[in-house]
């Protein structure tokens, strides 16, 4: 640890702790290393993707406050790449060094019901939703929506996990459908959201430092299939007035929270041109992986700058860039056996780069890596990165 100068930036040579050593933690760590920081991570899995990049890996559960103390004791600042850190762990870490973003913002975001209520309370636009805490409330909410809806667990879901879809088929919703949704929620609290008629999905990444400096990245345009992000591109090619509204919303959310670190704001653009906040993530985000190639400063470097209270980097677009996710399915044949993936074919496409997370086991739906591409236009970047993906 380096001696802290009160109110001063944490300079290279300091040690950054990260709750979570998944791909987001790994890529943050790679950025931090490049700037001369030391890094410790805490992860329940000692084989986590960050393991090769960091100075040390503490094997502990998200709610293990002793593990959190062990992490923070060796660090000058602690940040996170995942929302599911226990409040006691956050508090325990905070007795040793600053934790950015802090426990208060995390408490709001890690519970979908709290998060939605917070957005409503502060006047941010969200779609129709109903908080449910029992099977009967779920039943009533689905009846009230009276159409296609998404049922999402209050905690722990990601990449569409912990979610059930109801009312999308031609048949009226049955008791059995509601049962299925209740199981998808893990038979616990959640929200029922009316399905939004989407024109497209976008996200806006905002960074805010402890000294209150704010930088809002240009919006990303995100394409999902089966509730998982397939590709994403910066810039988003949306109407400039819409873009500016989206960035304003992200800035206001960050300011209202008094954020220290990164915050990704996922948004829906409806067919009526309305902008709705879908969900928040106080960390790097899959839809900003292309910022490494599209923007002056990547989201990962910006995260490090923000938590170390360094001046934030510029976020202007240098060139359009897109990514496509590589899921575990790619490594598995129809029988579920692992197969070789011929990355040379993808890399033959001009401007394409490969990013793998060194995950040990491919599983269907698991994010194993991504491809990125640049183009003269966002459309060309998407076209090239998909061409590379389809060559695999
Ligand atoms: N209310 C909704 N209307 C339309 N599409 C939705 C709705 N909720 C979720 N989706 C789709 O599912 C995806 C994943 O849902 P999201 O709430 O972002 O959960 P996750 O935490 O898994 O990312 C969204 O990006 C969107 O494509
Ligand atoms: Mg999402």
Short mmCIF file of C-alpha atoms and ligand atoms in Angstrom, two decimals:
data_model
loop_
_atom_site.label_atom_id
_atom_site.label_comp_id
_atom_site.label_asym_id
_atom_site.label_seq_id
_atom_site.Cartn_x
_atom_site.Cartn_y
_atom_site.Cartn_z
CA UNK A 1 0.00 0.00 0.00
CA UNK A 2 1.19 3.52 -0.71
CA UNK A 3 0.69 6.26 1.88
CA UNK A 4 -2.59 7.99 1.10
CA UNK A 5 -2.58 11.74 0.61
CA UNK A 6 -6.02 12.89 1.76
CA UNK A 7 -8.18 14.04 -1.14
CA UNK A 8 -5.50 13.14 -3.67
CA UNK A 9 -5.63 10.70 -6.55
CA UNK A 10 -4.37 7.14 -5.98
CA UNK A 11 -1.34 7.03 -8.23
CA UNK A 12 0.15 4.06 -10.10
CA UNK A 13 1.91 1.76 -7.67
CA UNK A 14 -1.21 1.70 -5.51
CA UNK A 15 -3.18 -1.52 -5.16
CA UNK A 16 -6.74 -1.84 -6.47
CA UNK A 17 -9.02 -4.56 -5.16
CA UNK A 18 -11.86 -5.95 -7.26
CA UNK A 19 -14.87 -7.90 -6.03
CA UNK A 20 -15.17 -10.40 -8.86
CA UNK A 21 -12.61 -11.91 -11.22
CA UNK A 22 -14.91 -12.59 -14.18
CA UNK A 23 -14.29 -11.13 -17.63
CA UNK A 24 -15.15 -7.61 -16.47
CA UNK A 25 -12.73 -7.82 -13.55
CA UNK A 26 -10.11 -9.33 -15.84
CA UNK A 27 -10.38 -6.53 -18.41
CA UNK A 28 -10.35 -3.86 -15.67
CA UNK A 29 -7.27 -5.54 -14.23
CA UNK A 30 -5.57 -5.57 -17.65
CA UNK A 31 -6.17 -1.82 -17.97
CA UNK A 32 -4.95 -1.18 -14.43
CA UNK A 33 -1.81 -3.26 -15.04
CA UNK A 34 -1.12 -1.27 -18.17
CA UNK A 35 -1.17 1.87 -16.05
CA UNK A 36 1.16 0.44 -13.40
CA UNK A 37 -1.28 -0.53 -10.65
CA UNK A 38 -1.25 -3.70 -8.61
CA UNK A 39 -4.45 -5.70 -8.40
CA UNK A 40 -6.08 -8.16 -6.02
CA UNK A 41 -9.39 -9.85 -6.74
CA UNK A 42 -11.90 -11.73 -4.64
CA UNK A 43 -13.84 -14.50 -6.36
CA UNK A 44 -15.46 -17.75 -5.24
CA UNK A 45 -13.70 -19.46 -8.16
CA UNK A 46 -9.90 -19.61 -7.95
CA UNK A 47 -9.89 -20.44 -11.68
CA UNK A 48 -11.64 -17.17 -12.54
CA UNK A 49 -10.70 -15.30 -15.74
CA UNK A 50 -8.72 -12.60 -13.88
CA UNK A 51 -6.36 -15.12 -12.29
CA UNK A 52 -3.47 -14.67 -14.77
CA UNK A 53 -3.63 -10.90 -14.71
CA UNK A 54 -3.65 -10.12 -11.00
CA UNK A 55 -1.15 -10.08 -8.14
CA UNK A 56 -3.42 -12.16 -5.96
CA UNK A 57 -6.75 -13.91 -5.91
CA UNK A 58 -8.70 -14.37 -2.67
CA UNK A 59 -11.07 -17.31 -2.86
CA UNK A 60 -14.22 -16.26 -1.01
CA UNK A 61 -17.97 -16.04 -1.44
CA UNK A 62 -19.71 -12.71 -2.22
CA UNK A 63 -21.16 -12.62 1.28
CA UNK A 64 -17.97 -13.64 3.10
CA UNK A 65 -17.16 -10.50 5.06
CA UNK A 66 -13.88 -11.94 6.34
CA UNK A 67 -12.77 -12.51 2.76
CA UNK A 68 -13.81 -8.92 1.96
CA UNK A 69 -11.70 -7.65 4.87
CA UNK A 70 -8.75 -9.69 3.64
CA UNK A 71 -9.11 -8.13 0.21
CA UNK A 72 -9.46 -4.55 1.42
CA UNK A 73 -6.67 -4.81 3.99
CA UNK A 74 -4.19 -5.20 1.15
CA UNK A 75 -5.67 -2.45 -1.04
CA UNK A 76 -5.78 1.34 -1.39
CA UNK A 77 -9.25 1.23 -2.98
CA UNK A 78 -11.77 -1.52 -3.72
CA UNK A 79 -14.17 -1.66 -6.65
CA UNK A 80 -16.45 -4.34 -8.11
CA UNK A 81 -17.46 -6.07 -11.32
CA UNK A 82 -20.62 -7.73 -10.00
CA UNK A 83 -23.68 -6.47 -8.08
CA UNK A 84 -24.20 -9.43 -5.79
CA UNK A 85 -21.73 -8.45 -3.07
CA UNK A 86 -23.23 -8.80 0.41
CA UNK A 87 -23.83 -5.56 2.30
CA UNK A 88 -21.75 -6.86 5.23
CA UNK A 89 -18.86 -7.54 2.87
CA UNK A 90 -19.12 -4.00 1.49
CA UNK A 91 -19.16 -2.55 5.01
CA UNK A 92 -16.32 -4.76 6.13
CA UNK A 93 -14.15 -3.71 3.17
CA UNK A 94 -15.00 -0.06 3.78
CA UNK A 95 -13.38 -0.16 7.23
CA UNK A 96 -10.00 -0.59 5.51
CA UNK A 97 -10.18 1.61 2.39
CA UNK A 98 -12.66 3.43 0.15
CA UNK A 99 -15.06 1.13 -1.71
CA UNK A 100 -16.19 2.65 -5.01
CA UNK A 101 -19.04 2.44 -5.92
CA UNK A 102 -20.21 2.20 -2.32
CA UNK A 103 -22.65 0.03 -0.41
CA UNK A 104 -25.57 2.47 -0.56
CA UNK A 105 -25.82 2.58 -4.36
CA UNK A 106 -25.25 -1.17 -4.50
CA UNK A 107 -28.12 -1.80 -2.06
CA UNK A 108 -30.49 0.01 -4.43
CA UNK A 109 -29.22 -1.61 -7.61
CA UNK A 110 -28.82 -5.21 -6.43
CA UNK A 111 -32.56 -5.50 -5.85
CA UNK A 112 -34.71 -4.97 -8.96
CA UNK A 113 -37.68 -3.81 -6.88
CA UNK A 114 -35.60 -1.24 -4.98
CA UNK A 115 -34.00 -0.13 -8.22
CA UNK A 116 -37.29 0.44 -10.02
CA UNK A 117 -38.76 2.25 -7.01
CA UNK A 118 -35.68 4.47 -6.80
CA UNK A 119 -35.96 5.38 -10.49
CA UNK A 120 -39.64 6.22 -10.11
CA UNK A 121 -39.06 8.20 -6.91
CA UNK A 122 -36.44 10.35 -8.65
CA UNK A 123 -38.57 10.94 -11.72
CA UNK A 124 -36.70 8.78 -14.25
CA UNK A 125 -38.80 7.16 -16.98
CA UNK A 126 -39.51 3.41 -16.59
CA UNK A 127 -42.04 1.12 -18.25
CA UNK A 128 -45.07 -0.40 -16.52
CA UNK A 129 -44.00 -2.79 -13.76
CA UNK A 130 -45.47 -4.50 -10.70
CA UNK A 131 -43.46 -5.62 -7.69
CA UNK A 132 -44.47 -9.14 -6.60
CA UNK A 133 -43.57 -11.01 -3.44
CA UNK A 134 -45.85 -14.07 -3.60
CA UNK A 135 -47.41 -16.42 -6.11
CA UNK A 136 -50.78 -14.66 -5.71
CA UNK A 137 -49.26 -11.23 -6.36
CA UNK A 138 -47.51 -12.64 -9.43
CA UNK A 139 -50.81 -14.03 -10.67
CA UNK A 140 -52.56 -10.71 -10.11
CA UNK A 141 -49.79 -8.69 -11.81
CA UNK A 142 -49.83 -10.93 -14.90
CA UNK A 143 -53.62 -10.56 -15.06
CA UNK A 144 -53.32 -6.79 -14.72
CA UNK A 145 -50.72 -6.47 -17.51
CA UNK A 146 -53.05 -8.56 -19.64
CA UNK A 147 -50.51 -9.19 -22.41
CA UNK A 148 -46.93 -10.26 -23.00
CA UNK A 149 -44.74 -9.66 -19.95
CA UNK A 150 -41.34 -10.38 -18.47
CA UNK A 151 -41.17 -11.76 -14.92
CA UNK A 152 -37.78 -11.08 -13.36
CA UNK A 153 -36.37 -12.14 -10.01
CA UNK A 154 -35.49 -9.27 -7.70
CA UNK A 155 -31.94 -10.48 -7.16
CA UNK A 156 -29.23 -12.49 -8.83
CA UNK A 157 -30.42 -12.60 -12.46
CA UNK A 158 -28.21 -11.88 -15.47
CA UNK A 159 -28.20 -12.70 -19.19
CA UNK A 160 -31.91 -13.42 -18.96
CA UNK A 161 -31.43 -15.88 -16.09
CA UNK A 162 -34.01 -15.64 -13.31
CA UNK A 163 -36.55 -14.51 -15.87
CA UNK A 164 -39.73 -15.98 -17.29
CA UNK A 165 -41.77 -14.77 -20.27
CA UNK A 166 -45.54 -15.02 -20.17
CA UNK A 167 -48.28 -14.22 -22.69
CA UNK A 168 -46.16 -14.23 -25.84
CA UNK A 169 -47.90 -17.21 -27.49
CA UNK A 170 -51.32 -17.32 -29.20
CA UNK A 171 -52.96 -19.10 -26.24
CA UNK A 172 -54.35 -17.18 -23.24
CA UNK A 173 -52.13 -17.34 -20.16
CA UNK A 174 -52.79 -20.48 -18.13
CA UNK A 175 -52.33 -21.30 -14.45
CA UNK A 176 -49.42 -23.46 -15.59
CA UNK A 177 -47.72 -20.49 -17.31
CA UNK A 178 -47.94 -18.52 -14.08
CA UNK A 179 -46.48 -21.52 -12.20
CA UNK A 180 -43.60 -21.59 -14.69
CA UNK A 181 -42.94 -17.89 -14.18
CA UNK A 182 -43.00 -18.34 -10.40
CA UNK A 183 -40.37 -21.08 -10.75
CA UNK A 184 -38.28 -18.85 -13.02
CA UNK A 185 -38.32 -16.23 -10.26
CA UNK A 186 -36.93 -18.85 -7.89
CA UNK A 187 -40.26 -18.65 -6.03
CA UNK A 188 -39.21 -15.35 -4.51
CA UNK A 189 -39.72 -11.61 -4.93
CA UNK A 190 -39.52 -10.08 -8.37
CA UNK A 191 -41.06 -7.69 -10.85
CA UNK A 192 -43.54 -8.22 -13.65
CA UNK A 193 -42.86 -5.89 -16.56
CA UNK A 194 -45.15 -5.27 -19.47
CA UNK A 195 -43.24 -6.18 -22.67
CA UNK A 196 -42.15 -2.96 -24.31
CA UNK A 197 -42.66 -2.55 -28.06
CA UNK A 198 -38.99 -1.97 -28.84
CA UNK A 199 -37.62 0.10 -31.68
CA UNK A 200 -34.14 -0.68 -30.33
CA UNK A 201 -32.10 -1.03 -27.16
CA UNK A 202 -29.32 1.32 -26.20
CA UNK A 203 -27.09 1.82 -23.19
CA UNK A 204 -25.18 4.77 -21.84
CA UNK A 205 -22.06 4.44 -19.71
CA UNK A 206 -21.30 7.23 -17.30
CA UNK A 207 -18.24 7.69 -15.10
CA UNK A 208 -18.12 9.88 -12.03
CA UNK A 209 -15.11 10.41 -9.79
CA UNK A 210 -15.09 11.14 -6.05
CA UNK A 211 -14.18 14.76 -6.83
CA UNK A 212 -17.44 14.95 -8.86
CA UNK A 213 -16.08 14.98 -12.39
CA UNK A 214 -18.51 13.31 -14.82
CA UNK A 215 -17.97 11.90 -18.33
CA UNK A 216 -20.84 10.38 -20.29
CA UNK A 217 -19.88 8.00 -23.10
CA UNK A 218 -21.67 8.11 -26.46
CA UNK A 219 -24.63 5.69 -26.48
CA UNK A 220 -24.18 2.08 -27.63
CA UNK A 221 -26.80 0.30 -29.74
CA UNK A 222 -27.39 -3.22 -28.43
CA UNK A 223 -28.95 -6.23 -30.11
CA UNK A 224 -30.25 -9.03 -27.86
CA UNK A 225 -31.55 -12.49 -28.71
CA UNK A 226 -33.17 -14.69 -26.06
CA UNK A 227 -32.44 -11.91 -23.54
CA UNK A 228 -28.67 -12.19 -24.11
CA UNK A 229 -26.61 -9.48 -25.78
CA UNK A 230 -25.50 -10.65 -29.22
CA UNK A 231 -23.82 -7.56 -30.64
CA UNK A 232 -23.27 -3.96 -29.70
CA UNK A 233 -21.94 -0.94 -31.57
CA UNK A 234 -20.71 2.58 -30.82
CA UNK A 235 -21.91 5.08 -31.95
CA UNK A 236 -25.56 4.07 -31.73
CA UNK A 237 -26.74 5.88 -34.92
CA UNK A 238 -29.79 7.36 -33.25
CA UNK A 239 -31.37 10.75 -33.57
CA UNK A 240 -29.05 13.32 -31.89
CA UNK A 241 -31.91 14.68 -29.74
CA UNK A 242 -32.62 11.15 -28.46
CA UNK A 243 -28.91 10.56 -27.85
CA UNK A 244 -28.62 13.75 -25.88
CA UNK A 245 -31.71 12.89 -23.80
CA UNK A 246 -30.29 9.44 -23.06
CA UNK A 247 -26.95 10.88 -21.97
CA UNK A 248 -28.67 13.48 -19.81
CA UNK A 249 -30.66 10.76 -18.03
CA UNK A 250 -27.48 8.76 -17.36
CA UNK A 251 -25.70 11.85 -16.03
CA UNK A 252 -28.59 12.72 -13.73
CA UNK A 253 -28.79 9.18 -12.35
CA UNK A 254 -25.05 9.21 -11.61
CA UNK A 255 -25.27 12.63 -9.95
CA UNK A 256 -28.34 11.70 -7.90
CA UNK A 257 -26.54 8.64 -6.56
CA UNK A 258 -23.33 10.60 -5.98
CA UNK A 259 -21.72 7.75 -7.92
CA UNK A 260 -18.03 6.96 -7.55
CA UNK A 261 -17.05 4.70 -10.43
CA UNK A 262 -18.95 3.54 -13.51
CA UNK A 263 -22.66 3.17 -14.11
CA UNK A 264 -24.21 1.56 -17.19
CA UNK A 265 -27.78 2.61 -17.91
CA UNK A 266 -29.64 0.16 -20.16
CA UNK A 267 -32.51 1.83 -21.99
CA UNK A 268 -35.38 0.90 -24.28
CA UNK A 269 -36.32 3.09 -27.23
CA UNK A 270 -40.00 2.41 -27.88
CA UNK A 271 -41.63 2.55 -31.30
CA UNK A 272 -43.21 5.83 -30.18
CA UNK A 273 -39.73 7.30 -29.68
CA UNK A 274 -40.06 7.19 -25.91
CA UNK A 275 -36.98 6.48 -23.78
CA UNK A 276 -37.36 4.10 -20.80
CA UNK A 277 -34.70 3.03 -18.31
CA UNK A 278 -34.50 -0.78 -18.27
CA UNK A 279 -31.84 -1.44 -15.64
CA UNK A 280 -28.67 -0.13 -14.04
CA UNK A 281 -25.26 -1.73 -13.57
CA UNK A 282 -22.63 0.03 -11.39
CA UNK A 283 -19.62 -1.45 -13.21
CA UNK A 284 -18.18 -2.06 -16.68
CA UNK A 285 -20.79 -3.43 -19.07
CA UNK A 286 -20.79 -5.93 -21.94
CA UNK A 287 -22.25 -3.31 -24.28
CA UNK A 288 -19.16 -1.11 -23.83
CA UNK A 289 -16.48 -3.67 -24.69
CA UNK A 290 -16.19 -1.91 -28.05
CA UNK A 291 -15.24 1.31 -26.25
CA UNK A 292 -11.70 -0.14 -26.27
CA UNK A 293 -11.64 0.50 -29.99
CA UNK A 294 -14.32 3.13 -30.54
CA UNK A 295 -13.48 5.72 -27.87
CA UNK A 296 -10.49 7.76 -26.78
CA UNK A 297 -10.71 6.06 -23.39
CA UNK A 298 -12.06 2.54 -22.83
CA UNK A 299 -14.64 1.79 -20.16
CA UNK A 300 -12.01 -0.27 -18.32
CA UNK A 301 -9.46 2.52 -18.13
CA UNK A 302 -12.24 4.93 -17.19
CA UNK A 303 -13.25 2.65 -14.31
CA UNK A 304 -9.68 2.73 -12.98
CA UNK A 305 -9.44 6.50 -13.40
CA UNK A 306 -12.76 7.00 -11.63
CA UNK A 307 -12.07 4.79 -8.61
CA UNK A 308 -8.54 6.19 -8.24
CA UNK A 309 -9.93 9.75 -8.48
CA UNK A 310 -7.67 10.52 -11.45
CA UNK A 311 -8.85 12.98 -14.11
CA UNK A 312 -11.39 11.12 -16.27
CA UNK A 313 -10.47 10.34 -19.88
CA UNK A 314 -12.10 11.82 -22.97
CA UNK A 315 -14.86 9.64 -24.36
CA UNK A 316 -15.26 10.90 -27.93
CA UNK A 317 -15.62 8.39 -30.75
CA UNK A 318 -12.42 7.84 -32.74
CA UNK A 319 -13.94 5.29 -35.10
CA UNK A 320 -17.12 3.19 -35.14
CA UNK A 321 -16.54 -0.21 -33.49
CA UNK A 322 -18.71 -3.24 -32.78
CA UNK A 323 -18.44 -6.44 -30.77
CA UNK A 324 -20.17 -9.78 -30.98
CA UNK A 325 -20.25 -12.14 -27.99
CA UNK A 326 -18.82 -15.64 -28.27
CA UNK A 327 -20.94 -18.00 -26.20
CA UNK A 328 -19.96 -21.44 -24.96
CA UNK A 329 -22.25 -23.01 -27.58
CA UNK A 330 -19.56 -22.26 -30.15
CA UNK A 331 -17.20 -24.71 -28.43
CA UNK A 332 -19.80 -27.48 -28.18
CA UNK A 333 -21.06 -29.79 -30.91
CA UNK A 334 -24.63 -31.13 -31.07
CA UNK A 335 -23.70 -33.97 -28.69
CA UNK A 336 -22.24 -31.50 -26.19
CA UNK A 337 -18.61 -32.50 -26.89
CA UNK A 338 -15.97 -29.76 -27.04
CA UNK A 339 -14.77 -28.89 -30.51
CA UNK A 340 -11.96 -26.78 -31.89
CA UNK A 341 -12.90 -23.24 -32.92
CA UNK A 342 -11.04 -21.99 -35.99
CA UNK A 343 -10.37 -18.41 -34.97
CA UNK A 344 -8.02 -17.93 -37.90
CA UNK A 345 -11.09 -17.70 -40.13
CA UNK A 346 -12.56 -14.86 -38.08
CA UNK A 347 -9.24 -13.05 -37.88
CA UNK A 348 -9.00 -13.07 -41.68
CA UNK A 349 -11.79 -10.49 -41.76
CA UNK A 350 -10.20 -7.01 -41.96
CA UNK A 351 -10.12 -5.05 -38.72
CA UNK A 352 -11.26 -7.92 -36.53
CA UNK A 353 -9.68 -8.68 -33.16
CA UNK A 354 -10.19 -11.60 -30.78
CA UNK A 355 -10.77 -11.26 -27.03
CA UNK A 356 -10.95 -14.48 -24.99
CA UNK A 357 -11.54 -14.65 -21.26
CA UNK A 358 -9.68 -17.93 -20.58
CA UNK A 359 -12.71 -19.55 -18.98
CA UNK A 360 -11.95 -23.17 -18.29
CA UNK A 361 -15.26 -24.77 -19.27
CA UNK A 362 -17.54 -23.80 -22.14
CA UNK A 363 -21.25 -23.97 -21.27
CA UNK A 364 -24.22 -23.10 -23.46
CA UNK A 365 -25.05 -19.42 -23.03
CA UNK A 366 -21.81 -18.70 -21.14
CA UNK A 367 -19.84 -15.69 -22.36
CA UNK A 368 -16.39 -17.03 -23.29
CA UNK A 369 -15.07 -14.06 -25.26
CA UNK A 370 -15.94 -11.58 -27.97
CA UNK A 371 -14.81 -10.41 -31.38
CA UNK A 372 -14.45 -6.73 -32.18
CA UNK A 373 -14.28 -4.89 -35.49
CA UNK A 374 -13.99 -1.31 -36.67
CA UNK A 375 -15.66 0.22 -39.69
CA UNK A 376 -16.12 3.50 -41.51
CA UNK A 377 -19.72 3.46 -40.24
CA UNK A 378 -21.38 1.67 -37.30
CA UNK A 379 -23.28 -0.48 -39.80
CA UNK A 380 -20.04 -1.57 -41.46
CA UNK A 381 -18.48 -2.41 -38.07
CA UNK A 382 -21.47 -4.62 -37.25
CA UNK A 383 -21.40 -6.22 -40.69
CA UNK A 384 -17.69 -7.08 -40.36
CA UNK A 385 -17.90 -8.43 -36.84
CA UNK A 386 -20.88 -10.63 -37.75
CA UNK A 387 -19.09 -11.84 -40.87
CA UNK A 388 -16.17 -12.85 -38.64
CA UNK A 389 -18.51 -14.57 -36.18
CA UNK A 390 -20.25 -16.47 -38.96
CA UNK A 391 -16.91 -17.72 -40.26
CA UNK A 392 -16.35 -19.69 -37.06
N1 LIG B 1 -40.06 -5.15 -20.40
C1 LIG B 1 -39.37 -5.59 -21.45
N2 LIG B 1 -39.82 -5.36 -22.71
C2 LIG B 1 -39.13 -5.81 -23.79
N3 LIG B 1 -37.97 -6.51 -23.71
C3 LIG B 1 -37.47 -6.77 -22.49
C4 LIG B 1 -38.15 -6.32 -21.30
N4 LIG B 1 -37.41 -6.72 -20.25
C5 LIG B 1 -36.35 -7.37 -20.75
N5 LIG B 1 -36.37 -7.43 -22.08
C6 LIG B 1 -35.37 -8.06 -22.95
O1 LIG B 1 -34.56 -8.95 -22.19
C7 LIG B 1 -33.22 -8.46 -22.08
C8 LIG B 1 -32.64 -8.80 -20.72
O2 LIG B 1 -33.43 -8.21 -19.69
P1 LIG B 1 -32.79 -7.39 -18.53
O3 LIG B 1 -33.89 -6.88 -17.67
O4 LIG B 1 -31.86 -6.38 -19.06
O5 LIG B 1 -32.05 -8.52 -17.67
P2 LIG B 1 -30.54 -8.99 -17.54
O6 LIG B 1 -30.20 -8.62 -16.14
O7 LIG B 1 -30.58 -10.43 -17.79
O8 LIG B 1 -29.74 -8.20 -18.55
C9 LIG B 1 -33.34 -6.97 -22.36
O9 LIG B 1 -32.13 -6.40 -22.78
C10 LIG B 1 -34.41 -7.00 -23.46
O10 LIG B 1 -33.87 -7.44 -24.68
MG1 LIG B 2 -29.81 -6.21 -18.97
#
